[in-house]
Amino acid sequence: MKITFVRPNLYEGRSLDAMHPLCFAILRSLTPPDIAMALYDERLEPIPLDEPTDLVAMTVETYTARRAYQIATAYRRRGVPVIMGGYHPTFLPNEALQFSDAVVVGDAEGVWSRVIEDAGRGQLQPLYRQDEFPALGGVTPDRSIFRGKRYAPVTLVQYGRGCKYNCNFCSIRAFYGTVLRQRPVAEVVEEIKRCGSRTIFLVDDNIFVDIPRAVELFEALIPLRLAWSCQVSIDIAHEPELVRLMARSGCINALIGFESLNRDNLVQMRKAWNVKYHDYQTSIEVFRNAGIMIYGTFVFGYDHDTTASFDEAVAFAIRNKFYLANFNPLTPTPGADLYRQLQEENRLIYERWWLDPDFRYGHATFHPRGMTADELTAGCLRARLRFNTWSSLCRRALAPRTNLRTPFRVGVYLLSNLISKREILFKQGRQLGSSAPLNPPPVGVPA
Ligand code: B12
Ligand code: SF4
């Protein structure tokens, strides 16, 4: 038996920012070695639809759903069964089943061996799900599946799953529930040692969901002399000792969701800790003093945003010499409370933007209150372009404690900014998937 793993892109064609799709390293390690496996990642290479295979296993996010369904249809026309997993099929299994033979809801661990047995007998079931969130541990991602592929030079490692917060636009709570799980620290350390890379991205949605466990991990990382990145919530800046420990253990940059400079917006998105620590300046200073570069993210379209909000956020990000920043239109994804709310308020522009042939990447998907949808689209693009001008890049570089700290940091700063600058123009305004219609056309309304 041969399984072909497929990672679709947002659209037909390549991207510059492709990192390892970690889920396939996990699936590979859960698959018996006598089963042949191949991986095709459309961000790096075309998908060879004619190559013989017995099962196609795809990972699908909301932004890649349209493209995934098109690729799946091409395989199924040749009689190859397709199974889908990941965020989007977990939230909308019935939609995914219109384009695939089977769907895995939630984590792969605990159900993948059953999928393989059933596929081997030609008896795939439509739905595989585990209703519990089993403890993490005992699975070491097998990265040999990425051999020979030109991914970004950073190794993705997951310590834990889930977030203790529940921002109304975010998919994480809907996917992982309220359960917070971490792998044993020794396993993570062993995995990092074995992968041979010292540049690590800890992909946890919030590395500080459990402070004692985070401290345990950071202390174990100190001897490895890594350069690592992560995502954190801003409340952690009020424990400067912890931030210094992060830095000592090798953290060079942290993605922080600032989201908005407006308090009322933060209340609306349920980001209570950003409201509590609304003095962003003090928090930023804590990271800067520790030598950690900040990747700030902002979202626009909440009720208290106006057309002036974009320039304010860009000025704030440049003034604080953020290493990178993102300025996105608020986008309702299935599974997030925001989607249901906007649907009830009749404010969605598309019933399902992720499948709609008229939707374009970077465009507004709903009618905001403080501006028009077109102003939201244009404001986000303008903010991204302004943040990524050459003069902004030079001004932000002048941060000796963070962006200019070492020659390695300068390299990371320049490379990341150049890739980000190129990707903005490359992605903006593109149709998701290819221009071919979805066949069969999807029926029904998402739950
Ligand atoms: C790292 C990351 C990135 C990296 C890229 C990662 C990469 N591999 O190239 C960067 C920063 C570039 C990025 C970009 C974006 N990202 Co991102 N990203 C993540 C993050 C933080 C970690 C991903 C990861 O490695 N997870 C660890 C693996 C092991 O988990 P997993 O993929 O879920 O897989 C498990 C299960 O889902 C399941 N599974 C998954 N696939 C399959 C397939 C099969 C067949 C089976 C059986 C099981 C299975 O098994 C795995 C093990 O249990 C996630 C959040 C998260 N916690 O996952 C967001 C996340 C996936 N990203 C998200 C988004 C929205 C984006 C962007 C679209 C943002 C934007 N507006 O541009 C872009 C574009 C992404 C794209 N499709 O090209 C959303 C997706 C939400 C959704 N509803 O789809 C997430 C969930 C973040 C969030 N908080 O909402 N991202
Ligand atoms: S803190 Fe981040 S991961 Fe957690 S719910 Fe909010 S946006 Fe999602």
Coordinates of C-alpha atoms and ligand atoms in Angstrom, one line a residue:
M1 CA 0.0 0.0 0.0
K2 CA 1.2 3.5 -0.7
I3 CA -0.1 6.7 0.9
T4 CA 0.5 10.1 -0.7
F5 CA 0.4 13.1 1.7
V6 CA -0.7 16.3 0.1
R7 CA -0.4 19.9 1.5
P8 CA -2.4 22.2 -0.9
N9 CA -1.4 25.9 -1.2
L10 CA -3.9 28.8 -0.9
Y11 CA -3.9 28.9 -4.7
E12 CA -2.4 27.0 -7.6
G13 CA 1.3 27.7 -7.5
R14 CA 4.2 28.2 -5.1
S15 CA 4.9 30.3 -2.0
L16 CA 8.2 31.5 -0.4
D17 CA 7.2 31.1 3.2
A18 CA 6.6 27.4 3.3
M19 CA 7.6 25.7 6.5
H20 CA 7.4 22.0 7.4
P21 CA 3.8 20.7 7.6
L22 CA 4.4 19.1 11.0
C23 CA 1.2 17.0 10.8
F24 CA 2.8 14.8 8.1
A25 CA 5.9 14.1 10.2
I26 CA 3.5 12.9 12.9
L27 CA 1.4 10.9 10.5
R28 CA 4.6 9.3 9.1
S29 CA 5.8 8.3 12.5
L30 CA 2.3 6.7 13.2
T31 CA 2.4 4.7 9.9
P32 CA 3.9 1.2 9.9
P33 CA 7.2 1.3 8.0
D34 CA 6.1 -1.3 5.4
I35 CA 3.7 1.2 3.9
A36 CA 5.2 3.4 1.2
M37 CA 4.8 7.1 1.7
A38 CA 5.3 10.3 -0.4
L39 CA 4.7 13.9 0.4
Y40 CA 3.8 16.7 -2.1
D41 CA 3.6 20.2 -0.8
E42 CA 2.0 22.5 -3.4
R43 CA 3.8 25.5 -1.9
L44 CA 7.0 24.0 -3.2
E45 CA 6.1 21.7 -6.1
P46 CA 3.3 20.7 -8.4
I47 CA 1.1 17.8 -7.3
P48 CA 1.7 14.8 -9.6
L49 CA -1.9 13.8 -9.9
D50 CA -1.1 10.8 -12.1
E51 CA 1.4 9.2 -9.9
P52 CA 0.0 5.8 -8.7
T53 CA -1.1 5.7 -5.1
D54 CA -3.6 3.9 -3.0
L55 CA -4.7 6.7 -0.6
V56 CA -4.3 10.4 -0.6
A57 CA -4.2 12.1 2.8
M58 CA -4.6 15.9 2.8
T59 CA -4.3 18.5 5.5
V60 CA -6.8 21.3 5.0
E61 CA -7.1 24.7 6.6
T62 CA -9.9 27.1 5.8
Y63 CA -7.8 29.2 3.4
T64 CA -6.7 26.1 1.5
A65 CA -10.1 24.4 1.5
R66 CA -11.1 25.4 -2.1
R67 CA -7.8 24.3 -3.5
A68 CA -7.9 21.0 -1.5
Y69 CA -11.3 20.2 -2.8
Q70 CA -10.1 20.8 -6.4
I71 CA -7.1 18.5 -5.9
A72 CA -9.2 15.9 -4.2
T73 CA -11.7 15.9 -7.0
A74 CA -8.9 15.2 -9.6
Y75 CA -7.7 12.2 -7.5
R76 CA -11.1 10.8 -7.0
R77 CA -11.9 11.0 -10.7
R78 CA -9.0 8.5 -11.1
G79 CA -10.5 6.3 -8.4
V80 CA -8.0 7.2 -5.7
P81 CA -9.7 7.6 -2.3
V82 CA -9.0 10.8 -0.4
I83 CA -9.0 11.4 3.4
M84 CA -8.9 14.9 4.9
G85 CA -7.8 16.2 8.3
G86 CA -6.9 19.4 10.0
Y87 CA -8.7 22.5 11.1
H88 CA -11.2 23.0 8.3
P89 CA -12.6 19.4 8.0
T90 CA -12.7 19.3 11.8
F91 CA -15.1 22.3 11.9
L92 CA -17.0 21.4 8.7
P93 CA -16.8 17.6 8.2
N94 CA -20.0 17.5 6.1
E95 CA -18.6 20.0 3.7
A96 CA -15.3 18.2 3.4
L97 CA -17.1 14.9 2.9
Q98 CA -18.7 16.3 -0.3
F99 CA -15.2 16.3 -1.8
S100 CA -13.5 13.3 0.0
D101 CA -14.1 9.8 1.1
A102 CA -13.3 10.2 4.7
V103 CA -12.5 12.9 7.3
V104 CA -10.5 12.8 10.5
V105 CA -11.9 15.2 13.1
G106 CA -9.4 16.5 15.6
D107 CA -6.0 14.9 16.5
A108 CA -4.6 12.2 14.3
E109 CA -3.0 10.3 17.2
G110 CA -5.4 7.6 18.4
V111 CA -7.3 7.2 15.1
W112 CA -4.7 7.0 12.3
S113 CA -3.9 3.3 12.8
R114 CA -7.6 2.5 12.4
V115 CA -7.7 4.6 9.2
I116 CA -4.8 2.6 7.7
E117 CA -6.3 -0.7 8.6
D118 CA -9.6 0.3 7.1
A119 CA -8.0 1.7 3.9
G120 CA -5.9 -1.5 3.6
R121 CA -9.1 -3.5 3.5
G122 CA -10.8 -1.0 1.1
Q123 CA -13.3 -0.1 3.9
L124 CA -12.6 3.5 4.8
Q125 CA -15.3 4.9 7.1
P126 CA -16.6 8.4 6.3
L127 CA -15.8 9.8 9.8
Y128 CA -13.0 9.2 12.3
R129 CA -13.1 11.1 15.5
Q130 CA -12.0 10.8 19.1
D131 CA -14.2 12.5 21.5
E132 CA -11.5 12.9 24.1
F133 CA -8.2 14.8 24.1
P134 CA -5.7 12.1 24.9
A135 CA -2.5 13.1 26.8
L136 CA 0.4 14.0 24.5
G137 CA 3.5 12.0 24.5
G138 CA 5.1 9.0 22.9
V139 CA 5.0 10.2 19.4
T140 CA 8.2 11.6 17.8
P141 CA 7.6 13.4 14.5
D142 CA 9.5 11.6 11.7
R143 CA 11.0 14.5 9.7
S144 CA 12.6 12.2 7.1
I145 CA 9.4 12.8 5.1
F146 CA 10.7 16.4 4.4
R147 CA 14.1 15.2 3.0
G148 CA 15.1 17.0 -0.2
K149 CA 12.4 19.6 0.0
R150 CA 13.3 23.3 0.1
Y151 CA 11.5 24.5 3.2
A152 CA 12.3 27.6 5.2
P153 CA 15.4 26.9 7.4
V154 CA 13.6 26.6 10.7
T155 CA 12.4 23.5 12.4
L156 CA 8.8 23.5 13.8
V157 CA 8.4 21.8 17.2
Q158 CA 5.2 21.5 19.2
Y159 CA 5.3 21.4 23.0
G160 CA 1.6 21.7 23.7
R161 CA -1.9 22.1 22.3
G162 CA -4.7 24.5 23.3
C163 CA -5.0 28.0 24.7
K164 CA -6.4 29.1 28.0
Y165 CA -8.0 32.1 26.3
N166 CA -10.9 32.3 23.9
C167 CA -10.7 35.3 21.6
N168 CA -13.9 35.4 19.6
F169 CA -12.1 35.3 16.2
C170 CA -9.8 32.4 16.9
S171 CA -10.1 28.7 15.9
I172 CA -8.0 27.3 18.7
R173 CA -10.7 26.8 21.4
A174 CA -13.1 25.3 19.0
F175 CA -10.4 22.8 17.9
Y176 CA -8.8 21.9 21.2
G177 CA -11.6 22.6 23.6
T178 CA -10.7 23.9 27.1
V179 CA -8.1 21.1 27.5
L180 CA -4.5 22.2 27.7
R181 CA -1.9 19.5 27.0
Q182 CA 1.9 19.5 27.0
R183 CA 4.3 16.8 25.9
P184 CA 6.9 15.6 28.4
V185 CA 9.8 18.1 28.3
A186 CA 12.4 15.3 28.0
E187 CA 10.7 14.1 24.7
V188 CA 10.7 17.6 23.3
V189 CA 14.4 18.1 24.2
E190 CA 15.3 14.7 22.7
E191 CA 13.4 15.6 19.5
I192 CA 15.2 18.9 19.2
K193 CA 18.6 17.3 19.7
R194 CA 17.8 14.7 17.1
C195 CA 16.5 17.0 14.4
G196 CA 20.0 18.6 14.1
S197 CA 18.7 22.2 13.7
R198 CA 19.3 25.0 16.2
T199 CA 16.8 27.3 14.7
I200 CA 13.4 26.3 16.2
F201 CA 9.9 27.6 15.9
L202 CA 7.8 26.5 18.9
V203 CA 4.4 26.4 17.3
D204 CA 2.2 26.4 20.4
D205 CA -0.5 29.0 20.2
N206 CA 0.6 30.5 23.5
I207 CA 3.7 29.0 25.0
F208 CA 2.7 30.3 28.5
V209 CA -0.6 28.6 28.9
D210 CA 0.9 26.7 31.9
I211 CA 3.6 28.8 33.4
P212 CA 5.4 26.1 35.5
R213 CA 5.5 23.8 32.5
A214 CA 6.8 26.6 30.3
V215 CA 9.6 27.3 32.9
E216 CA 10.4 23.6 32.9
L217 CA 10.8 23.7 29.1
F218 CA 12.9 26.9 29.0
E219 CA 15.3 25.6 31.7
A220 CA 15.8 22.4 29.7
L221 CA 16.5 24.4 26.5
I222 CA 19.3 26.5 28.0
P223 CA 22.1 23.9 27.4
L224 CA 21.0 23.4 23.8
R225 CA 22.1 26.9 22.7
L226 CA 19.2 27.4 20.3
A227 CA 17.7 30.4 18.6
W228 CA 14.0 29.9 19.0
S229 CA 10.7 31.7 18.2
C230 CA 7.3 31.4 19.7
Q231 CA 3.8 33.0 20.1
V232 CA 2.9 34.5 23.5
S233 CA 0.1 36.6 25.0
I234 CA 1.1 40.0 26.2
D235 CA 0.2 39.4 29.9
I236 CA 3.5 37.5 30.3
A237 CA 5.4 40.8 30.1
H238 CA 4.2 41.5 33.6
E239 CA 6.5 38.7 34.8
P240 CA 9.8 40.2 33.5
E241 CA 11.8 37.4 35.2
L242 CA 10.0 34.9 32.9
V243 CA 10.7 36.9 29.9
R244 CA 14.4 37.0 30.8
L245 CA 14.4 33.3 31.3
M246 CA 12.9 32.9 27.8
A247 CA 15.7 35.0 26.4
R248 CA 18.4 33.1 28.3
S249 CA 17.0 29.8 26.9
G250 CA 17.4 31.1 23.4
C251 CA 14.2 32.9 22.5
I252 CA 15.0 35.5 19.9
N253 CA 11.6 36.5 18.8
A254 CA 8.0 36.3 19.9
L255 CA 4.8 36.8 18.0
I256 CA 2.4 38.9 20.2
G257 CA -1.2 39.5 19.3
F258 CA -1.7 43.2 20.0
E259 CA -4.7 43.1 17.7
S260 CA -6.0 46.6 18.4
L261 CA -5.0 49.9 20.0
N262 CA -8.6 50.5 20.9
R263 CA -9.8 49.2 24.3
D264 CA -13.4 48.8 23.3
N265 CA -12.3 46.6 20.4
L266 CA -10.3 44.4 22.8
V267 CA -13.3 44.0 25.0
Q268 CA -15.4 43.0 22.0
M269 CA -12.9 40.4 20.9
R270 CA -12.7 39.1 24.5
K271 CA -9.0 39.8 24.9
A272 CA -9.4 40.8 28.6
W273 CA -5.7 40.5 29.4
N274 CA -4.8 43.0 26.6
V275 CA -7.3 45.4 28.2
K276 CA -5.8 44.8 31.6
Y277 CA -2.3 45.4 30.3
H278 CA -3.3 48.1 27.8
D279 CA -0.1 49.9 28.6
Y280 CA 1.6 48.2 25.7
Q281 CA 4.6 50.4 25.9
T282 CA 5.7 49.0 29.3
S283 CA 5.2 45.4 28.0
I284 CA 7.2 46.1 24.9
E285 CA 10.0 47.5 27.0
V286 CA 10.2 44.3 29.0
F287 CA 10.7 42.2 25.8
R288 CA 13.2 44.8 24.4
N289 CA 15.2 44.8 27.6
A290 CA 15.4 41.0 27.4
G291 CA 16.6 41.3 23.8
I292 CA 13.6 39.6 22.2
M293 CA 12.4 40.8 18.8
I294 CA 8.6 41.4 18.5
Y295 CA 6.4 40.2 15.7
G296 CA 3.2 42.2 16.3
T297 CA -0.1 41.2 14.8
F298 CA -3.1 43.5 14.4
V299 CA -6.6 42.9 13.2
F300 CA -9.1 45.5 11.8
G301 CA -12.8 45.6 11.4
Y302 CA -14.1 45.5 14.9
D303 CA -16.9 48.0 15.7
H304 CA -14.6 50.8 17.1
D305 CA -12.2 50.8 14.2
T306 CA -12.3 53.7 11.8
T307 CA -10.3 54.5 8.7
A308 CA -7.8 56.2 11.0
S309 CA -7.0 53.0 12.9
F310 CA -4.7 51.6 10.2
D311 CA -2.2 54.5 10.2
E312 CA -2.1 54.6 14.0
A313 CA -1.2 50.9 14.2
V314 CA 1.5 51.2 11.6
A315 CA 3.0 54.2 13.3
F316 CA 2.9 52.3 16.6
A317 CA 4.6 49.3 15.1
I318 CA 7.4 51.3 13.4
R319 CA 7.9 53.5 16.4
N320 CA 8.4 50.4 18.5
K321 CA 10.8 48.9 15.9
F322 CA 8.9 45.6 15.5
Y323 CA 10.9 43.0 13.7
L324 CA 7.8 42.0 11.7
A325 CA 4.1 43.0 11.8
N326 CA 0.9 41.8 10.2
F327 CA -2.2 43.9 9.6
N328 CA -5.1 41.6 8.7
P329 CA -8.8 42.2 8.0
L330 CA -10.8 40.4 10.7
T331 CA -11.9 37.2 9.0
P332 CA -14.6 34.9 10.4
T333 CA -13.6 31.3 10.1
P334 CA -16.0 28.4 10.8
G335 CA -15.8 27.2 14.4
A336 CA -15.0 30.7 15.8
D337 CA -17.8 32.5 17.6
L338 CA -17.3 35.5 15.4
Y339 CA -18.5 33.6 12.4
R340 CA -21.8 32.7 14.1
Q341 CA -22.3 36.3 15.3
L342 CA -21.7 37.9 11.9
Q343 CA -24.0 35.3 10.3
E344 CA -26.8 36.1 12.8
E345 CA -26.3 39.8 12.2
N346 CA -26.5 39.2 8.5
R347 CA -23.2 41.0 7.9
L348 CA -21.4 38.3 5.9
I349 CA -20.6 39.3 2.3
Y350 CA -20.2 35.6 1.2
E351 CA -22.0 32.7 2.7
R352 CA -18.7 30.7 2.6
W353 CA -15.8 33.0 1.6
W354 CA -13.4 30.1 1.5
L355 CA -15.2 28.5 -1.4
D356 CA -16.5 31.6 -3.1
P357 CA -14.9 32.2 -6.6
D358 CA -15.4 35.9 -6.1
F359 CA -13.5 36.1 -2.8
R360 CA -9.9 37.4 -3.0
Y361 CA -7.1 36.9 -0.4
G362 CA -6.7 39.9 1.8
H363 CA -10.2 41.2 1.1
A364 CA -13.0 41.9 3.7
T365 CA -15.5 39.2 4.1
F366 CA -18.1 41.1 6.1
H367 CA -19.6 44.6 6.5
P368 CA -17.7 46.4 9.3
R369 CA -19.5 49.1 11.3
G370 CA -16.9 52.0 11.3
M371 CA -16.1 51.9 7.6
T372 CA -17.0 50.2 4.4
A373 CA -15.8 46.7 3.4
D374 CA -13.7 48.2 0.6
E375 CA -12.1 50.6 3.1
L376 CA -11.3 47.7 5.3
T377 CA -9.6 45.9 2.5
A378 CA -7.7 49.0 1.3
G379 CA -6.7 50.0 4.8
C380 CA -5.1 46.7 5.6
L381 CA -3.2 46.6 2.4
R382 CA -2.0 50.2 2.9
A383 CA -0.9 49.3 6.4
R384 CA 1.1 46.3 5.2
L385 CA 2.7 48.2 2.4
R386 CA 3.7 51.1 4.7
F387 CA 5.1 48.9 7.3
N388 CA 7.2 47.2 4.6
T389 CA 8.7 50.2 2.9
W390 CA 12.5 50.4 2.7
S391 CA 12.5 53.4 5.0
S392 CA 10.4 51.5 7.6
L393 CA 12.8 48.6 7.3
C394 CA 15.8 50.8 7.9
R395 CA 14.1 52.7 10.9
R396 CA 13.1 49.4 12.5
A397 CA 16.5 47.9 12.0
L398 CA 18.0 50.5 14.4
A399 CA 17.3 48.5 17.5
P400 CA 20.7 47.5 18.9
R401 CA 19.2 45.4 21.7
T402 CA 17.0 43.3 19.4
N403 CA 17.1 43.5 15.6
L404 CA 20.8 44.4 15.4
R405 CA 21.9 42.4 18.4
T406 CA 24.1 39.9 16.5
P407 CA 25.0 39.3 12.9
F408 CA 22.7 36.3 13.0
R409 CA 19.8 38.5 14.1
V410 CA 20.6 41.0 11.3
G411 CA 20.4 38.1 8.8
V412 CA 17.1 36.8 10.3
Y413 CA 15.7 40.4 10.3
L414 CA 16.6 41.1 6.7
L415 CA 15.6 37.7 5.3
S416 CA 12.2 37.7 7.1
N417 CA 11.4 41.2 6.0
L418 CA 12.3 40.6 2.4
I419 CA 10.2 37.4 2.3
S420 CA 7.3 39.2 4.0
K421 CA 7.5 42.2 1.6
R422 CA 7.4 39.9 -1.4
E423 CA 4.6 37.7 -0.1
I424 CA 2.2 40.7 0.6
L425 CA 2.1 41.7 -3.0
F426 CA 2.2 38.1 -4.2
K427 CA -0.8 37.0 -2.2
Q428 CA -3.0 40.1 -2.1
G429 CA -6.0 39.9 -4.3
R430 CA -5.5 36.3 -5.4
Q431 CA -8.4 34.0 -5.9
L432 CA -8.3 31.0 -3.5
G433 CA -7.7 27.7 -5.4
S434 CA -7.6 27.6 -9.1
S435 CA -10.2 29.4 -11.3
A436 CA -11.9 26.1 -12.2
P437 CA -15.3 25.7 -10.6
L438 CA -15.8 23.4 -7.7
N439 CA -17.1 20.2 -9.0
P440 CA -19.4 18.9 -7.5
P441 CA -20.7 22.3 -6.3
P442 CA -21.0 22.3 -2.5
V443 CA -24.5 22.1 -1.1
G444 CA -25.9 23.2 2.2
V445 CA -25.0 25.9 4.6
P446 CA -22.1 25.5 7.1
A447 CA -23.2 24.7 10.7
Ligands
B12_1 C1 3.0 27.6 12.3 C2 1.7 28.2 11.7 C3 1.8 28.9 10.5 C4 3.1 29.1 9.7 C5 3.2 28.1 8.6 C6 3.2 26.7 9.0 C7 3.7 25.8 7.9 N1 3.7 24.5 8.2 O1 4.0 26.2 6.8 C8 2.8 30.5 9.1 C9 3.2 31.5 10.1 C10 3.5 30.8 7.8 C11 1.3 30.4 9.0 C12 0.6 31.1 8.1 C13 -0.8 31.1 8.0 N2 -1.6 30.6 9.0 CO1 -1.0 29.4 10.4 N3 -0.6 28.4 11.9 C14 0.5 27.9 12.4 C15 0.3 27.2 13.7 C16 0.6 28.1 14.8 C17 1.0 25.9 13.9 C18 0.8 24.8 12.8 C19 1.4 23.5 13.2 O2 2.5 23.2 12.9 N4 0.6 22.8 14.1 C20 1.1 21.5 14.7 C21 0.4 20.4 13.9 C22 0.9 19.0 14.5 O3 -1.0 20.4 14.1 P1 -2.0 20.3 13.0 O4 -1.5 20.8 11.7 O5 -3.3 20.8 13.5 O6 -2.2 18.7 12.8 C23 -2.8 17.8 13.8 C24 -4.3 17.6 13.5 O7 -4.9 18.8 13.0 C25 -4.4 16.5 12.6 N5 -4.2 16.7 11.1 C26 -3.9 17.8 10.4 N6 -3.9 17.5 9.1 C27 -4.2 16.3 8.9 C28 -4.4 15.5 7.8 C29 -4.8 14.2 7.9 C30 -5.0 13.3 6.7 C31 -5.1 13.6 9.2 C32 -5.5 12.2 9.4 C33 -4.9 14.4 10.4 C34 -4.5 15.7 10.2 O8 -3.3 15.7 12.9 C35 -2.2 16.5 13.5 C36 -1.7 15.7 14.7 O9 -2.8 15.5 15.6 C37 -1.3 27.0 13.6 C38 -2.0 26.8 14.9 C39 -1.9 25.4 15.5 N7 -1.9 25.2 16.8 O10 -1.8 24.4 14.8 C40 -1.7 28.2 12.8 C41 -3.0 28.1 12.0 C42 -3.0 26.7 11.3 N8 -2.8 29.1 10.9 C43 -3.9 29.7 10.6 C44 -4.0 30.7 9.6 C45 -5.3 31.4 9.4 C46 -2.9 31.1 8.8 C47 -2.9 32.1 7.6 C48 -4.0 31.9 6.6 C49 -2.9 33.5 8.2 C50 -3.1 34.6 7.1 N9 -4.1 35.4 7.3 O11 -2.3 34.7 6.2 C51 -1.5 31.9 7.0 C52 -1.5 31.1 5.7 C53 -1.4 29.6 5.8 C54 -1.4 28.8 4.6 N10 -2.3 27.9 4.5 O12 -0.6 29.0 3.7 C55 -5.1 29.2 11.4 C56 -6.0 28.3 10.6 C57 -7.4 28.4 11.0 C58 -8.3 27.6 10.1 N11 -9.6 27.7 10.4 O13 -8.0 27.0 9.1 C59 -4.4 28.5 12.6 C60 -5.1 27.4 13.2 C61 -4.1 29.6 13.7 C62 -5.3 30.1 14.4 N12 -5.1 30.5 15.7 O14 -6.4 30.2 14.0 N13 0.8 29.6 9.9
SF4_2 S1 -4.6 34.1 22.9 FE1 -4.1 33.6 20.7 S2 -4.4 31.4 20.6 FE2 -5.4 32.0 22.5 S3 -7.5 32.3 21.9 FE3 -6.5 34.3 21.7 S4 -5.8 34.5 19.5 FE4 -6.4 32.3 20.0

